[in-house]
XYZ file of C-alpha atoms in Angstrom:
372
model
C 84.529 25.440 133.660
C 82.069 26.764 130.521
C 78.764 24.752 129.876
C 78.576 21.759 127.952
C 75.750 19.458 126.690
C 74.696 16.623 128.732
C 72.174 14.218 128.162
C 69.053 12.992 131.197
C 67.732 10.037 131.478
C 65.162 9.316 134.478
C 62.119 6.342 134.464
C 60.048 6.310 138.083
C 58.874 3.868 140.565
C 55.418 4.819 139.443
C 56.575 2.645 136.051
C 54.606 5.224 133.365
C 55.896 2.905 130.770
C 57.886 5.796 129.539
C 62.128 6.812 129.298
C 62.568 10.471 130.247
C 64.890 11.717 127.766
C 66.221 15.353 128.452
C 69.489 17.561 126.899
C 70.514 20.426 128.821
C 73.796 22.398 128.110
C 74.824 23.143 131.769
C 78.206 23.979 133.640
C 76.420 21.562 136.866
C 75.745 25.412 138.413
C 73.734 27.174 135.962
C 71.662 26.076 132.605
C 72.530 28.045 130.216
C 70.077 26.721 127.680
C 67.493 23.891 127.814
C 67.608 21.156 124.876
C 65.923 18.796 123.378
C 63.108 16.629 125.228
C 61.569 13.705 124.621
C 59.266 10.565 126.219
C 60.506 7.289 124.427
C 58.237 5.048 125.382
C 59.622 0.899 126.930
C 58.272 -1.328 124.999
C 55.479 -4.029 126.807
C 57.350 -6.421 127.472
C 59.981 -4.299 128.800
C 57.174 -2.806 131.180
C 55.840 -6.308 132.381
C 59.480 -7.064 133.001
C 60.329 -3.499 135.744
C 56.862 -4.249 137.459
C 57.939 -8.040 137.675
C 61.188 -6.794 138.898
C 59.963 -4.547 141.661
C 58.287 -7.098 142.970
C 61.019 -9.843 143.519
C 63.183 -7.062 144.864
C 60.288 -5.911 147.700
C 60.766 -9.517 148.592
C 63.812 -9.778 148.167
C 64.449 -6.672 150.614
C 68.196 -6.577 150.845
C 68.902 -9.830 151.612
C 70.963 -12.617 150.184
C 71.646 -12.802 146.883
C 70.584 -10.841 143.869
C 67.331 -12.271 142.352
C 68.054 -13.528 138.227
C 65.374 -10.955 137.217
C 68.249 -8.281 138.268
C 70.101 -8.651 135.878
C 67.736 -9.679 132.673
C 66.311 -6.582 133.966
C 68.779 -4.101 134.104
C 70.517 -5.326 130.364
C 67.095 -4.665 129.129
C 66.357 -1.186 130.141
C 70.200 0.081 129.892
C 69.905 -1.573 125.995
C 65.790 0.234 125.269
C 67.165 3.501 127.284
C 70.927 3.904 125.548
C 68.640 3.536 122.085
C 66.804 6.269 123.399
C 69.125 8.428 123.891
C 71.039 7.914 120.191
C 67.564 8.711 118.651
C 66.810 11.644 120.643
C 70.778 13.243 119.159
C 69.816 11.958 115.848
C 66.894 13.867 115.711
C 68.135 17.150 116.720
C 70.879 17.062 114.672
C 73.871 16.240 117.905
C 76.008 13.539 117.346
C 77.425 12.209 120.334
C 80.504 13.121 120.092
C 78.922 17.106 120.728
C 77.772 15.673 124.052
C 80.194 15.313 127.110
C 78.075 12.814 129.534
C 75.046 11.225 129.946
C 73.799 11.490 133.433
C 71.641 7.920 133.940
C 69.549 7.451 137.073
C 68.816 3.636 135.985
C 65.749 2.564 137.560
C 65.344 2.260 141.389
C 63.653 -1.108 142.263
C 64.310 -0.503 146.025
C 65.553 1.902 149.092
C 65.290 2.091 152.638
C 65.687 4.800 154.767
C 68.574 5.174 157.389
C 67.563 4.585 160.758
C 68.959 5.238 164.142
C 72.352 2.461 164.627
C 71.377 1.218 160.552
C 72.360 2.596 157.867
C 70.091 3.039 154.629
C 69.805 0.502 151.373
C 69.001 1.338 147.755
C 69.506 0.393 144.621
C 69.240 1.696 141.382
C 69.730 -0.985 137.635
C 71.825 0.381 135.431
C 75.024 -0.531 133.577
C 77.062 2.558 132.972
C 79.256 0.590 131.549
C 77.544 -0.815 128.787
C 75.399 2.284 127.962
C 79.027 3.766 127.153
C 79.961 1.035 124.569
C 76.574 1.284 123.188
C 76.654 4.983 123.298
C 79.905 6.129 122.655
C 79.534 9.356 125.287
C 81.011 9.353 129.437
C 78.893 8.119 131.359
C 77.810 8.645 135.180
C 75.640 6.868 137.262
C 74.824 4.964 140.555
C 73.955 8.674 142.109
C 72.575 7.349 145.031
C 74.673 4.501 146.523
C 77.859 6.690 147.928
C 75.365 8.765 149.838
C 73.763 5.995 151.370
C 76.817 4.577 152.210
C 77.773 7.505 154.256
C 74.642 6.961 156.365
C 72.762 9.445 154.132
C 68.748 8.997 152.583
C 70.288 8.693 149.175
C 67.385 11.309 148.727
C 66.389 13.192 147.414
C 68.846 14.299 144.388
C 66.464 17.042 142.853
C 67.486 19.750 145.065
C 70.975 21.979 142.897
C 68.772 21.451 140.085
C 65.310 22.820 141.892
C 67.760 25.771 142.808
C 69.360 25.708 139.706
C 65.365 26.601 138.033
C 64.618 28.987 140.647
C 67.711 30.768 140.345
C 67.283 30.879 136.469
C 63.601 33.115 137.053
C 64.963 34.946 139.930
C 62.696 33.161 142.990
C 65.036 34.116 144.997
C 63.077 34.752 148.441
C 62.208 31.542 150.330
C 58.776 32.525 149.156
C 58.600 29.944 146.007
C 59.292 26.217 146.256
C 59.526 23.227 143.858
C 57.202 20.517 144.579
C 57.914 17.343 142.532
C 54.759 14.867 142.305
C 55.783 11.575 141.423
C 55.511 7.936 142.682
C 56.274 10.158 145.723
C 56.362 13.550 146.662
C 59.230 15.896 147.443
C 59.810 19.593 148.232
C 62.762 21.728 147.641
C 63.251 25.012 149.608
C 66.454 27.633 148.635
C 65.576 30.738 150.492
C 67.966 32.399 148.000
C 71.374 32.606 149.587
C 73.052 29.336 151.785
C 69.904 27.488 152.764
C 68.916 24.174 150.385
C 66.548 22.086 151.644
C 65.243 19.019 150.048
C 62.978 15.746 150.919
C 60.290 13.439 150.506
C 57.098 14.979 151.958
C 54.485 11.556 151.740
C 53.122 9.995 148.876
C 52.153 11.309 145.436
C 50.789 8.973 142.919
C 51.383 5.679 143.593
C 49.237 4.797 146.624
C 46.201 6.452 144.015
C 47.503 4.388 141.139
C 47.453 1.780 143.382
C 44.006 1.753 144.529
C 42.626 2.171 141.118
C 44.849 -0.753 139.487
C 44.096 -2.679 142.109
C 40.068 -1.991 141.688
C 40.539 -2.570 137.546
C 39.129 0.720 136.998
C 43.095 1.263 134.831
C 46.468 2.588 135.446
C 44.945 5.707 136.809
C 42.824 8.351 138.037
C 42.752 10.275 134.735
C 42.207 13.964 135.493
C 41.205 13.529 138.691
C 38.188 12.465 137.961
C 37.510 9.588 140.530
C 38.704 11.930 142.922
C 36.908 14.952 142.197
C 33.996 12.630 142.617
C 34.053 11.356 145.612
C 33.766 12.206 149.133
C 36.449 12.373 151.758
C 36.660 10.496 154.364
C 37.546 13.096 156.972
C 37.924 10.554 160.214
C 40.327 8.399 158.506
C 42.348 11.399 156.585
C 43.183 12.629 160.252
C 44.228 9.563 161.033
C 46.462 8.985 158.128
C 47.557 12.865 159.180
C 48.800 11.444 162.293
C 51.555 9.150 160.698
C 55.188 10.114 162.365
C 56.803 10.204 158.837
C 54.817 13.760 158.738
C 55.707 15.663 161.524
C 59.536 13.538 161.286
C 62.224 16.642 161.203
C 64.366 16.242 157.702
C 66.232 15.085 156.379
C 64.224 11.755 155.390
C 63.237 9.656 152.722
C 60.739 7.219 151.184
C 60.514 4.484 149.320
C 57.742 4.006 146.792
C 56.509 1.115 148.480
C 56.021 3.030 152.236
C 52.628 4.174 152.096
C 50.032 1.516 150.272
C 46.763 1.643 148.874
C 45.000 0.030 151.822
C 44.834 2.906 153.091
C 41.379 3.642 151.223
C 40.748 -0.152 151.935
C 36.456 -0.511 152.338
C 35.946 2.718 150.404
C 34.189 3.464 147.082
C 36.512 4.142 144.157
C 35.859 8.072 144.452
C 35.467 7.981 147.490
C 38.908 6.314 147.831
C 40.398 8.738 145.293
C 39.373 11.581 147.243
C 40.779 10.802 150.084
C 44.310 9.478 148.805
C 44.450 12.010 146.824
C 43.745 14.671 150.280
C 46.423 12.715 152.188
C 48.481 13.170 149.682
C 48.058 17.158 149.388
C 47.821 17.083 153.493
C 51.066 15.472 153.909
C 52.522 17.957 152.152
C 51.141 20.978 153.970
C 52.464 19.116 157.091
C 55.618 19.363 155.091
C 55.563 23.362 154.765
C 55.465 23.347 157.860
C 58.470 22.297 159.058
C 60.496 25.186 156.756
C 62.694 27.636 157.877
C 59.768 29.730 156.271
C 56.520 29.044 154.846
C 56.280 29.027 151.340
C 53.381 30.829 149.551
C 53.587 29.566 146.679
C 54.585 25.929 145.098
C 55.336 25.130 141.511
C 54.832 21.316 141.026
C 56.687 18.825 138.327
C 56.328 15.468 137.859
C 52.738 13.590 136.652
C 50.550 14.785 139.628
C 50.523 17.759 138.510
C 48.490 16.897 135.970
C 45.753 16.067 138.206
C 42.909 18.263 138.921
C 41.680 17.151 142.190
C 45.634 17.221 143.614
C 46.397 20.676 142.097
C 43.103 22.197 144.131
C 43.922 20.297 146.941
C 47.366 21.817 146.923
C 44.994 24.981 148.033
C 42.335 24.075 150.274
C 44.223 21.286 152.109
C 47.936 22.677 152.103
C 47.102 26.351 151.828
C 49.643 27.512 149.519
C 48.826 28.426 145.703
C 49.945 25.684 143.647
C 50.886 26.252 139.203
C 52.159 24.110 137.238
C 55.652 24.104 136.460
C 54.772 25.252 132.218
C 53.761 28.487 133.957
C 56.416 30.060 134.912
C 58.290 27.895 131.775
C 59.762 25.147 133.101
C 58.943 21.855 131.551
C 56.998 20.130 133.842
C 57.790 16.041 132.517
C 61.527 16.643 131.748
C 62.412 18.716 135.262
C 64.143 15.039 136.284
C 65.758 13.945 133.083
C 67.172 17.494 132.801
C 68.242 16.997 136.580
C 69.969 14.228 135.873
C 72.364 15.989 133.776
C 73.281 18.541 135.440
C 73.784 16.155 138.473
C 76.345 14.004 135.565
C 78.240 17.196 134.472
C 79.105 17.474 138.507
C 80.282 13.760 138.571
C 82.355 14.777 135.597
C 83.810 18.382 137.600
C 84.227 16.610 140.774
C 81.746 18.707 142.738
C 79.053 17.612 145.006
C 75.462 16.080 144.964
C 73.801 15.487 148.161
C 74.132 17.670 151.522
C 73.076 17.951 155.089
C 70.565 19.607 154.257
C 69.312 17.619 151.463
C 70.206 13.814 151.848
C 71.273 13.913 155.566
C 75.098 13.366 154.398
C 77.591 13.907 157.229
C 78.700 16.929 154.951
C 78.451 17.478 150.827
C 79.189 14.651 148.739
C 80.809 13.926 145.590
C 78.860 10.849 144.007
C 77.827 8.968 140.994
C 80.321 6.225 138.817
C 81.908 7.452 135.867
C 82.120 4.774 132.514
C 84.297 6.600 130.336
């Protein structure tokens, strides 16, 4: 298949208030060309609505009828993201007819990993049929449900795109892996041949952000300043690093709320931020020890790469060189959205999007729902 223009959309569970919109020309396997990218801010009322939706989703916990807020939030975010797509296309001179498909991840509101004897559950809000109606472009959405129904983790889904990025820079010897630091952290390892592994390593920004917010000190630890000014509670950290998830074999995945800000309870703002940051990076180190070959270098994407405390502690706590995505010519803020552009083309082509070594799917699985 010839590469086509695709648009990818992503909004993370960390609720930074932005819609990531990226345009990519791809055949679903390789990257032919990077198109435009933007962060389109949600209106404040939608941010507040999504925060309340996540809170109600945790109370709902996959039991009983959907909370009424789900439908309200789904329509609001679908309309806002459709407008963001059309705005970016207008700015770049592309028309909707130039775009083959949109990859619409939607908003994850709850994710429960499978347990022995119980399949997992996952819920993303996003109305692909409405987006198709509003944009006139085919839409692939609901990327995770088929994998979860088949017994997979439903996450992470970025491995195929990370593999395409590694291939593009010639990193095919297994010595370089990709780390994404969003609300949760996930790693992708590729040996350059047939072994592609991905899993969630532990928390990333979510507990740190929640801790700072709980103290009324803003939305996040800006520039890692609090963590850099604090002292790690080494005894508490050592205990946290014994959590069974960290040594469990992959495939494995986490919900944004599986590790909480309460891990730093009783500590000062600075010491709490330092301890949570050390836990995030220590968990990455334990994850790297599980891989067939321990990488020498991590290319770091996601918001966490902007945090100097995290980046320095990856060296000291995870014992690995870490460079931001931009150091190798990638657009770190665009990667997740670009990923769903590539996955959308795979949905269009009927190609698998998850594998036994990435989500624990029983076999390579197609997924996603197509609105056309």
